[in-house]
């Protein structure tokens, strides 16, 4: 086929056949579970005292959001850039309510247009990814940055130097600081 030039005619048909095959669902689940490290989301014990609306149903729907999102992009031949930044999310009523998005009714997942100013589209802002790269209480932008550097850019960061101190939790007002402020304070230490 390749030597006769027929491959270019046949390739789109075969891709469409594969995308329409029911086995693609298993591939999407396996691929996203491994690539996005959704095992971390599965095993994460989220602080329900801090996140009172977080239930096992929300947790399960966060998995489904990711799977449905990837499947929607593949089946509709959308740009791969949607994985990084999209103007939609795949939501059902339960997850939309958890995220504070109005107007979504029912259990079925569907594309929901997101406000541009919120910058919530893409895989990296989905609950399964964010929760899986946290500690169940606080977000961990460093864990997400390491994942991004390794999985998207293909470049593993070096391990931290052995003499890097812990965050100075005894600093006055530390507990009222945002994580960004805490990291800024930490980064400005001479040992960092």
Short mmCIF file of C-alpha atoms in Angstrom, two decimals:
data_model
loop_
_atom_site.label_atom_id
_atom_site.label_comp_id
_atom_site.label_asym_id
_atom_site.label_seq_id
_atom_site.Cartn_x
_atom_site.Cartn_y
_atom_site.Cartn_z
CA UNK A 1 0.00 0.00 0.00
CA UNK A 2 2.73 2.44 0.94
CA UNK A 3 4.75 1.73 -2.21
CA UNK A 4 1.74 2.40 -4.46
CA UNK A 5 0.75 5.59 -2.63
CA UNK A 6 -2.59 4.14 -1.54
CA UNK A 7 -1.74 4.51 2.14
CA UNK A 8 -2.71 8.18 2.16
CA UNK A 9 -6.19 7.30 0.89
CA UNK A 10 -6.65 4.44 3.33
CA UNK A 11 -5.18 6.04 6.47
CA UNK A 12 -8.09 8.42 7.28
CA UNK A 13 -10.57 5.55 6.88
CA UNK A 14 -8.61 3.34 9.26
CA UNK A 15 -8.23 6.10 11.83
CA UNK A 16 -11.97 6.74 11.73
CA UNK A 17 -12.64 2.99 12.08
CA UNK A 18 -10.37 2.82 15.14
CA UNK A 19 -11.93 5.89 16.79
CA UNK A 20 -15.42 4.45 16.25
CA UNK A 21 -14.45 1.06 17.73
CA UNK A 22 -15.72 0.42 21.27
CA UNK A 23 -12.22 -0.66 22.32
CA UNK A 24 -11.11 2.97 22.22
CA UNK A 25 -12.84 3.48 25.57
CA UNK A 26 -10.49 0.97 27.22
CA UNK A 27 -7.53 2.62 25.54
CA UNK A 28 -8.60 6.06 26.78
CA UNK A 29 -9.04 4.76 30.33
CA UNK A 30 -5.66 3.00 30.37
CA UNK A 31 -3.78 5.82 28.67
CA UNK A 32 -5.19 8.63 30.80
CA UNK A 33 -4.89 6.61 34.02
CA UNK A 34 -1.18 6.04 33.41
CA UNK A 35 -0.22 9.30 31.69
CA UNK A 36 -2.09 11.63 34.05
CA UNK A 37 -1.30 9.46 37.09
CA UNK A 38 -4.97 9.12 37.98
CA UNK A 39 -3.96 6.40 40.43
CA UNK A 40 -2.99 9.29 42.71
CA UNK A 41 -6.53 10.68 42.50
CA UNK A 42 -7.95 7.23 43.23
CA UNK A 43 -5.86 6.77 46.38
CA UNK A 44 -6.07 10.39 47.59
CA UNK A 45 -7.82 10.93 50.91
CA UNK A 46 -9.28 14.39 50.44
CA UNK A 47 -10.03 16.35 53.61
CA UNK A 48 -13.84 16.33 53.61
CA UNK A 49 -13.81 18.63 56.63
CA UNK A 50 -12.21 21.28 54.44
CA UNK A 51 -14.05 20.32 51.24
CA UNK A 52 -17.52 19.50 52.56
CA UNK A 53 -19.13 19.04 49.14
CA UNK A 54 -16.50 16.50 48.09
CA UNK A 55 -18.13 13.05 48.03
CA UNK A 56 -17.27 9.68 46.55
CA UNK A 57 -19.69 10.56 43.73
CA UNK A 58 -17.77 13.76 42.96
CA UNK A 59 -14.52 11.78 43.04
CA UNK A 60 -15.89 9.21 40.58
CA UNK A 61 -17.30 11.93 38.32
CA UNK A 62 -13.87 13.57 38.21
CA UNK A 63 -12.51 10.37 36.64
CA UNK A 64 -15.38 10.36 34.16
CA UNK A 65 -14.80 14.03 33.33
CA UNK A 66 -11.26 13.22 32.20
CA UNK A 67 -12.23 10.11 30.23
CA UNK A 68 -15.17 11.85 28.56
CA UNK A 69 -13.01 14.88 27.74
CA UNK A 70 -10.35 12.82 25.95
CA UNK A 71 -12.97 10.75 24.14
CA UNK A 72 -14.83 13.88 23.00
CA UNK A 73 -11.64 15.35 21.54
CA UNK A 74 -10.74 12.14 19.69
CA UNK A 75 -14.22 11.33 18.39
CA UNK A 76 -14.81 14.88 17.17
CA UNK A 77 -11.32 15.29 15.68
CA UNK A 78 -10.64 18.41 17.77
CA UNK A 79 -7.25 20.05 18.09
CA UNK A 80 -4.79 18.39 20.45
CA UNK A 81 -4.26 21.87 21.94
CA UNK A 82 -7.56 21.34 23.77
CA UNK A 83 -5.66 19.04 26.13
CA UNK A 84 -3.77 22.11 27.34
CA UNK A 85 -6.42 24.81 26.98
CA UNK A 86 -10.01 24.33 25.91
CA UNK A 87 -13.10 26.49 26.01
CA UNK A 88 -15.22 23.59 27.28
CA UNK A 89 -15.35 20.91 29.95
CA UNK A 90 -17.20 17.60 29.99
CA UNK A 91 -19.60 17.86 32.92
CA UNK A 92 -22.74 16.37 34.41
CA UNK A 93 -24.99 18.07 36.95
CA UNK A 94 -23.17 16.69 40.00
CA UNK A 95 -19.74 17.87 38.89
CA UNK A 96 -21.00 21.18 37.51
CA UNK A 97 -22.58 21.96 40.89
CA UNK A 98 -19.36 21.01 42.66
CA UNK A 99 -17.42 23.37 40.36
CA UNK A 100 -20.03 26.12 40.78
CA UNK A 101 -21.22 26.05 37.16
CA UNK A 102 -24.94 26.64 36.61
CA UNK A 103 -27.28 25.30 33.96
CA UNK A 104 -26.18 21.66 33.70
CA UNK A 105 -28.94 19.13 34.42
CA UNK A 106 -28.84 15.33 34.57
CA UNK A 107 -26.25 12.58 34.96
CA UNK A 108 -25.08 12.52 31.35
CA UNK A 109 -21.71 14.13 30.62
CA UNK A 110 -21.76 16.72 27.87
CA UNK A 111 -19.55 19.57 26.62
CA UNK A 112 -20.17 22.74 28.64
CA UNK A 113 -18.77 26.06 27.45
CA UNK A 114 -16.52 27.69 30.03
CA UNK A 115 -16.14 31.44 30.59
CA UNK A 116 -12.88 32.58 28.96
CA UNK A 117 -11.80 34.64 31.96
CA UNK A 118 -11.77 31.58 34.23
CA UNK A 119 -9.05 29.63 32.34
CA UNK A 120 -10.50 26.29 33.48
CA UNK A 121 -10.25 24.32 30.25
CA UNK A 122 -7.86 21.49 29.50
CA UNK A 123 -6.66 18.41 31.34
CA UNK A 124 -4.43 20.25 33.79
CA UNK A 125 -7.35 22.06 35.41
CA UNK A 126 -9.56 19.01 35.85
CA UNK A 127 -10.38 17.79 39.33
CA UNK A 128 -8.86 14.34 38.86
CA UNK A 129 -5.50 15.84 37.89
CA UNK A 130 -5.51 18.61 40.50
CA UNK A 131 -6.59 16.31 43.32
CA UNK A 132 -4.15 13.61 42.30
CA UNK A 133 -1.27 16.08 42.36
CA UNK A 134 -2.14 17.49 45.79
CA UNK A 135 -2.03 16.11 49.31
CA UNK A 136 -5.80 16.11 49.81
CA UNK A 137 -5.68 19.37 51.76
CA UNK A 138 -3.60 21.83 49.75
CA UNK A 139 -2.74 22.16 46.10
CA UNK A 140 0.82 21.31 45.20
CA UNK A 141 1.93 23.36 42.20
CA UNK A 142 5.41 21.84 42.46
CA UNK A 143 4.02 18.32 41.88
CA UNK A 144 2.04 19.60 38.90
CA UNK A 145 5.08 21.42 37.53
CA UNK A 146 7.20 18.27 37.81
CA UNK A 147 4.52 16.28 35.97
CA UNK A 148 4.32 18.94 33.25
CA UNK A 149 8.09 19.06 32.84
CA UNK A 150 8.35 15.26 32.63
CA UNK A 151 5.24 14.29 30.68
CA UNK A 152 4.75 17.25 28.35
CA UNK A 153 8.26 18.66 27.93
CA UNK A 154 10.05 15.31 28.31
CA UNK A 155 12.61 16.72 30.73
CA UNK A 156 12.90 15.45 34.29
CA UNK A 157 13.92 18.09 36.82
CA UNK A 158 16.99 17.36 38.93
CA UNK A 159 16.41 16.25 42.52
CA UNK A 160 16.41 19.05 45.09
CA UNK A 161 19.75 19.73 46.77
CA UNK A 162 20.15 17.86 50.08
CA UNK A 163 20.50 21.07 52.11
CA UNK A 164 17.15 22.64 51.14
CA UNK A 165 15.33 23.42 54.40
CA UNK A 166 11.67 22.77 55.13
CA UNK A 167 9.22 25.66 54.84
CA UNK A 168 9.64 27.98 57.84
CA UNK A 169 6.24 27.42 59.44
CA UNK A 170 7.35 29.40 62.50
CA UNK A 171 7.44 32.63 60.44
CA UNK A 172 4.90 35.12 61.89
CA UNK A 173 1.66 34.99 59.88
CA UNK A 174 2.76 31.87 57.95
CA UNK A 175 -0.57 30.07 58.42
CA UNK A 176 -2.42 33.01 56.82
CA UNK A 177 -0.15 33.12 53.77
CA UNK A 178 -1.23 31.68 50.45
CA UNK A 179 0.84 28.81 49.10
CA UNK A 180 2.31 31.22 46.55
CA UNK A 181 3.42 33.57 49.34
CA UNK A 182 4.87 30.66 51.33
CA UNK A 183 6.88 29.47 48.33
CA UNK A 184 8.08 33.02 47.63
CA UNK A 185 9.30 33.32 51.22
CA UNK A 186 11.01 29.93 50.98
CA UNK A 187 12.61 30.70 47.61
CA UNK A 188 14.18 33.90 48.96
CA UNK A 189 16.21 32.03 51.57
CA UNK A 190 19.90 31.94 50.76
CA UNK A 191 19.98 28.14 51.01
CA UNK A 192 17.47 27.90 48.16
#
